[in-house]
PDB file of N, CA and C in Angstrom:
ATOM      1  N   UNK A   1      42.759 -96.700  54.474  1.00 89.00           N
ATOM      2  CA  UNK A   1      43.069 -97.552  53.341  1.00 89.00           C
ATOM      3  C   UNK A   1      43.873 -96.784  52.288  1.00 89.00           C
ATOM      4  N   UNK A   2      43.489 -95.540  52.047  1.00 92.00           N
ATOM      5  CA  UNK A   2      44.230 -94.730  51.080  1.00 92.00           C
ATOM      6  C   UNK A   2      45.672 -94.545  51.518  1.00 92.00           C
ATOM      7  N   UNK A   3      45.871 -94.272  52.794  1.00 93.00           N
ATOM      8  CA  UNK A   3      47.234 -94.097  53.301  1.00 93.00           C
ATOM      9  C   UNK A   3      48.069 -95.353  53.112  1.00 93.00           C
ATOM     10  N   UNK A   4      47.473 -96.516  53.318  1.00 94.00           N
ATOM     11  CA  UNK A   4      48.193 -97.777  53.128  1.00 94.00           C
ATOM     12  C   UNK A   4      48.592 -97.951  51.669  1.00 94.00           C
ATOM     13  N   UNK A   5      47.686 -97.636  50.763  1.00 91.00           N
ATOM     14  CA  UNK A   5      47.987 -97.774  49.336  1.00 91.00           C
ATOM     15  C   UNK A   5      49.059 -96.790  48.894  1.00 91.00           C
ATOM     16  N   UNK A   6      48.968 -95.562  49.387  1.00 92.00           N
ATOM     17  CA  UNK A   6      49.977 -94.569  49.032  1.00 92.00           C
ATOM     18  C   UNK A   6      51.338 -94.949  49.594  1.00 92.00           C
ATOM     19  N   UNK A   7      51.365 -95.444  50.814  1.00 94.00           N
ATOM     20  CA  UNK A   7      52.621 -95.892  51.410  1.00 94.00           C
ATOM     21  C   UNK A   7      53.222 -97.020  50.588  1.00 94.00           C
ATOM     22  N   UNK A   8      52.405 -97.982  50.199  1.00 90.00           N
ATOM     23  CA  UNK A   8      52.889 -99.091  49.371  1.00 90.00           C
ATOM     24  C   UNK A   8      53.423 -98.563  48.047  1.00 90.00           C
ATOM     25  N   UNK A   9      52.686 -97.641  47.430  1.00 86.00           N
ATOM     26  CA  UNK A   9      53.081 -97.101  46.135  1.00 86.00           C
ATOM     27  C   UNK A   9      54.424 -96.389  46.220  1.00 86.00           C
ATOM     28  N   UNK A  10      54.615 -95.573  47.245  1.00 90.00           N
ATOM     29  CA  UNK A  10      55.854 -94.812  47.376  1.00 90.00           C
ATOM     30  C   UNK A  10      57.032 -95.663  47.825  1.00 90.00           C
ATOM     31  N   UNK A  11      56.774 -96.822  48.398  1.00 92.00           N
ATOM     32  CA  UNK A  11      57.849 -97.688  48.882  1.00 92.00           C
ATOM     33  C   UNK A  11      58.099 -98.887  47.982  1.00 92.00           C
ATOM     34  N   UNK A  12      57.500 -98.901  46.810  1.00 89.00           N
ATOM     35  CA  UNK A  12      57.624-100.025  45.893  1.00 89.00           C
ATOM     36  C   UNK A  12      58.358 -99.589  44.633  1.00 89.00           C
ATOM     37  N   UNK A  13      59.247-100.433  44.158  1.00 89.00           N
ATOM     38  CA  UNK A  13      59.939-100.169  42.892  1.00 89.00           C
ATOM     39  C   UNK A  13      58.937-100.360  41.754  1.00 89.00           C
ATOM     40  N   UNK A  14      58.647 -99.330  40.955  1.00 81.00           N
ATOM     41  CA  UNK A  14      57.610 -99.440  39.926  1.00 81.00           C
ATOM     42  C   UNK A  14      58.028-100.231  38.693  1.00 81.00           C
ATOM     43  N   UNK A  15      59.314-100.486  38.522  1.00 83.00           N
ATOM     44  CA  UNK A  15      59.760-101.157  37.293  1.00 83.00           C
ATOM     45  C   UNK A  15      59.124-102.524  37.069  1.00 83.00           C
ATOM     46  N   UNK A  16      59.009-103.388  38.077  1.00 82.00           N
ATOM     47  CA  UNK A  16      58.344-104.677  37.832  1.00 82.00           C
ATOM     48  C   UNK A  16      56.871-104.525  37.448  1.00 82.00           C
ATOM     49  N   UNK A  17      56.225-103.471  37.930  1.00 76.00           N
ATOM     50  CA  UNK A  17      54.822-103.262  37.587  1.00 76.00           C
ATOM     51  C   UNK A  17      54.652-102.874  36.124  1.00 76.00           C
ATOM     52  N   UNK A  18      55.646-102.194  35.567  1.00 74.00           N
ATOM     53  CA  UNK A  18      55.558-101.705  34.194  1.00 74.00           C
ATOM     54  C   UNK A  18      56.273-102.602  33.191  1.00 74.00           C
ATOM     55  N   UNK A  19      57.118-103.488  33.662  1.00 78.00           N
ATOM     56  CA  UNK A  19      57.932-104.325  32.785  1.00 78.00           C
ATOM     57  C   UNK A  19      57.077-105.215  31.897  1.00 78.00           C
ATOM     58  N   UNK A  20      57.342-105.180  30.603  1.00 75.00           N
ATOM     59  CA  UNK A  20      56.668-106.059  29.665  1.00 75.00           C
ATOM     60  C   UNK A  20      55.288-105.604  29.246  1.00 75.00           C
ATOM     61  N   UNK A  21      54.879-104.455  29.673  1.00 70.00           N
ATOM     62  CA  UNK A  21      53.547-103.965  29.311  1.00 70.00           C
ATOM     63  C   UNK A  21      53.676-102.880  28.256  1.00 70.00           C
ATOM     64  N   UNK A  22      52.740-102.874  27.356  1.00 65.00           N
ATOM     65  CA  UNK A  22      52.693-101.818  26.356  1.00 65.00           C
ATOM     66  C   UNK A  22      51.898-100.663  26.961  1.00 65.00           C
ATOM     67  N   UNK A  23      52.592 -99.840  27.697  1.00 62.00           N
ATOM     68  CA  UNK A  23      51.951 -98.791  28.468  1.00 62.00           C
ATOM     69  C   UNK A  23      52.571 -97.460  28.104  1.00 62.00           C
ATOM     70  N   UNK A  24      51.743 -96.491  27.814  1.00 67.00           N
ATOM     71  CA  UNK A  24      52.243 -95.158  27.522  1.00 67.00           C
ATOM     72  C   UNK A  24      52.111 -94.275  28.745  1.00 67.00           C
ATOM     73  N   UNK A  25      53.139 -93.520  29.023  1.00 65.00           N
ATOM     74  CA  UNK A  25      53.092 -92.566  30.119  1.00 65.00           C
ATOM     75  C   UNK A  25      52.979 -91.176  29.520  1.00 65.00           C
ATOM     76  N   UNK A  26      51.991 -90.451  29.965  1.00 64.00           N
ATOM     77  CA  UNK A  26      51.727 -89.133  29.410  1.00 64.00           C
ATOM     78  C   UNK A  26      52.613 -88.083  30.065  1.00 64.00           C
ATOM     79  N   UNK A  27      53.174 -87.235  29.224  1.00 67.00           N
ATOM     80  CA  UNK A  27      53.901 -86.077  29.733  1.00 67.00           C
ATOM     81  C   UNK A  27      52.982 -84.880  29.640  1.00 67.00           C
ATOM     82  N   UNK A  28      52.870 -84.155  30.722  1.00 62.00           N
ATOM     83  CA  UNK A  28      52.000 -82.988  30.731  1.00 62.00           C
ATOM     84  C   UNK A  28      52.456 -81.961  29.708  1.00 62.00           C
ATOM     85  N   UNK A  29      53.744 -81.897  29.436  1.00 61.00           N
ATOM     86  CA  UNK A  29      54.279 -80.908  28.504  1.00 61.00           C
ATOM     87  C   UNK A  29      53.827 -81.164  27.070  1.00 61.00           C
ATOM     88  N   UNK A  30      53.437 -82.380  26.753  1.00 70.00           N
ATOM     89  CA  UNK A  30      53.006 -82.710  25.395  1.00 70.00           C
ATOM     90  C   UNK A  30      51.488 -82.694  25.332  1.00 70.00           C
ATOM     91  N   UNK A  31      50.943 -81.526  25.159  1.00 78.00           N
ATOM     92  CA  UNK A  31      49.490 -81.380  25.097  1.00 78.00           C
ATOM     93  C   UNK A  31      49.049 -81.370  23.644  1.00 78.00           C
ATOM     94  N   UNK A  32      47.825 -81.741  23.412  1.00 82.00           N
ATOM     95  CA  UNK A  32      47.296 -81.837  22.054  1.00 82.00           C
ATOM     96  C   UNK A  32      46.452 -80.609  21.749  1.00 82.00           C
ATOM     97  N   UNK A  33      46.685 -80.034  20.569  1.00 84.00           N
ATOM     98  CA  UNK A  33      45.919 -78.881  20.104  1.00 84.00           C
ATOM     99  C   UNK A  33      44.588 -79.365  19.522  1.00 84.00           C
ATOM    100  N   UNK A  34      43.637 -78.457  19.309  1.00 86.00           N
ATOM    101  CA  UNK A  34      42.340 -78.850  18.748  1.00 86.00           C
ATOM    102  C   UNK A  34      42.434 -79.574  17.403  1.00 86.00           C
ATOM    103  N   UNK A  35      43.503 -79.318  16.642  1.00 89.00           N
ATOM    104  CA  UNK A  35      43.650 -79.977  15.341  1.00 89.00           C
ATOM    105  C   UNK A  35      44.283 -81.362  15.455  1.00 89.00           C
ATOM    106  N   UNK A  36      44.580 -81.801  16.682  1.00 84.00           N
ATOM    107  CA  UNK A  36      45.144 -83.129  16.898  1.00 84.00           C
ATOM    108  C   UNK A  36      46.659 -83.150  16.941  1.00 84.00           C
ATOM    109  N   UNK A  37      47.297 -82.026  16.660  1.00 87.00           N
ATOM    110  CA  UNK A  37      48.758 -81.934  16.714  1.00 87.00           C
ATOM    111  C   UNK A  37      49.188 -81.544  18.128  1.00 87.00           C
ATOM    112  N   UNK A  38      50.468 -81.736  18.408  1.00 82.00           N
ATOM    113  CA  UNK A  38      50.980 -81.331  19.713  1.00 82.00           C
ATOM    114  C   UNK A  38      50.926 -79.814  19.807  1.00 82.00           C
ATOM    115  N   UNK A  39      50.357 -79.322  20.883  1.00 83.00           N
ATOM    116  CA  UNK A  39      50.207 -77.885  21.085  1.00 83.00           C
ATOM    117  C   UNK A  39      51.564 -77.221  21.227  1.00 83.00           C
ATOM    118  N   UNK A  40      51.725 -76.089  20.585  1.00 84.00           N
ATOM    119  CA  UNK A  40      52.962 -75.324  20.676  1.00 84.00           C
ATOM    120  C   UNK A  40      52.869 -74.226  21.736  1.00 84.00           C
ATOM    121  N   UNK A  41      51.717 -74.108  22.395  1.00 80.00           N
ATOM    122  CA  UNK A  41      51.515 -73.092  23.419  1.00 80.00           C
ATOM    123  C   UNK A  41      52.263 -73.504  24.680  1.00 80.00           C
ATOM    124  N   UNK A  42      52.979 -72.543  25.276  1.00 77.00           N
ATOM    125  CA  UNK A  42      53.711 -72.837  26.515  1.00 77.00           C
ATOM    126  C   UNK A  42      52.744 -73.152  27.645  1.00 77.00           C
ATOM    127  N   UNK A  43      53.200 -73.959  28.557  1.00 67.00           N
ATOM    128  CA  UNK A  43      52.389 -74.323  29.716  1.00 67.00           C
ATOM    129  C   UNK A  43      52.164 -73.080  30.565  1.00 67.00           C
ATOM    130  N   UNK A  44      50.936 -72.874  31.038  1.00 64.00           N
ATOM    131  CA  UNK A  44      50.660 -71.672  31.847  1.00 64.00           C
ATOM    132  C   UNK A  44      51.397 -71.663  33.169  1.00 64.00           C
TER     133      UNK A  44
END
């Protein structure tokens, strides 16, 4: 079942799934520091 879902995911255009939704995509590079600000530490 997982293989079927992954195959569908990789063979499907994601734009219709995201169109019109208020959805945020997280960038790993934008990490949050303990004070709530974006961390200035480089990624390990």
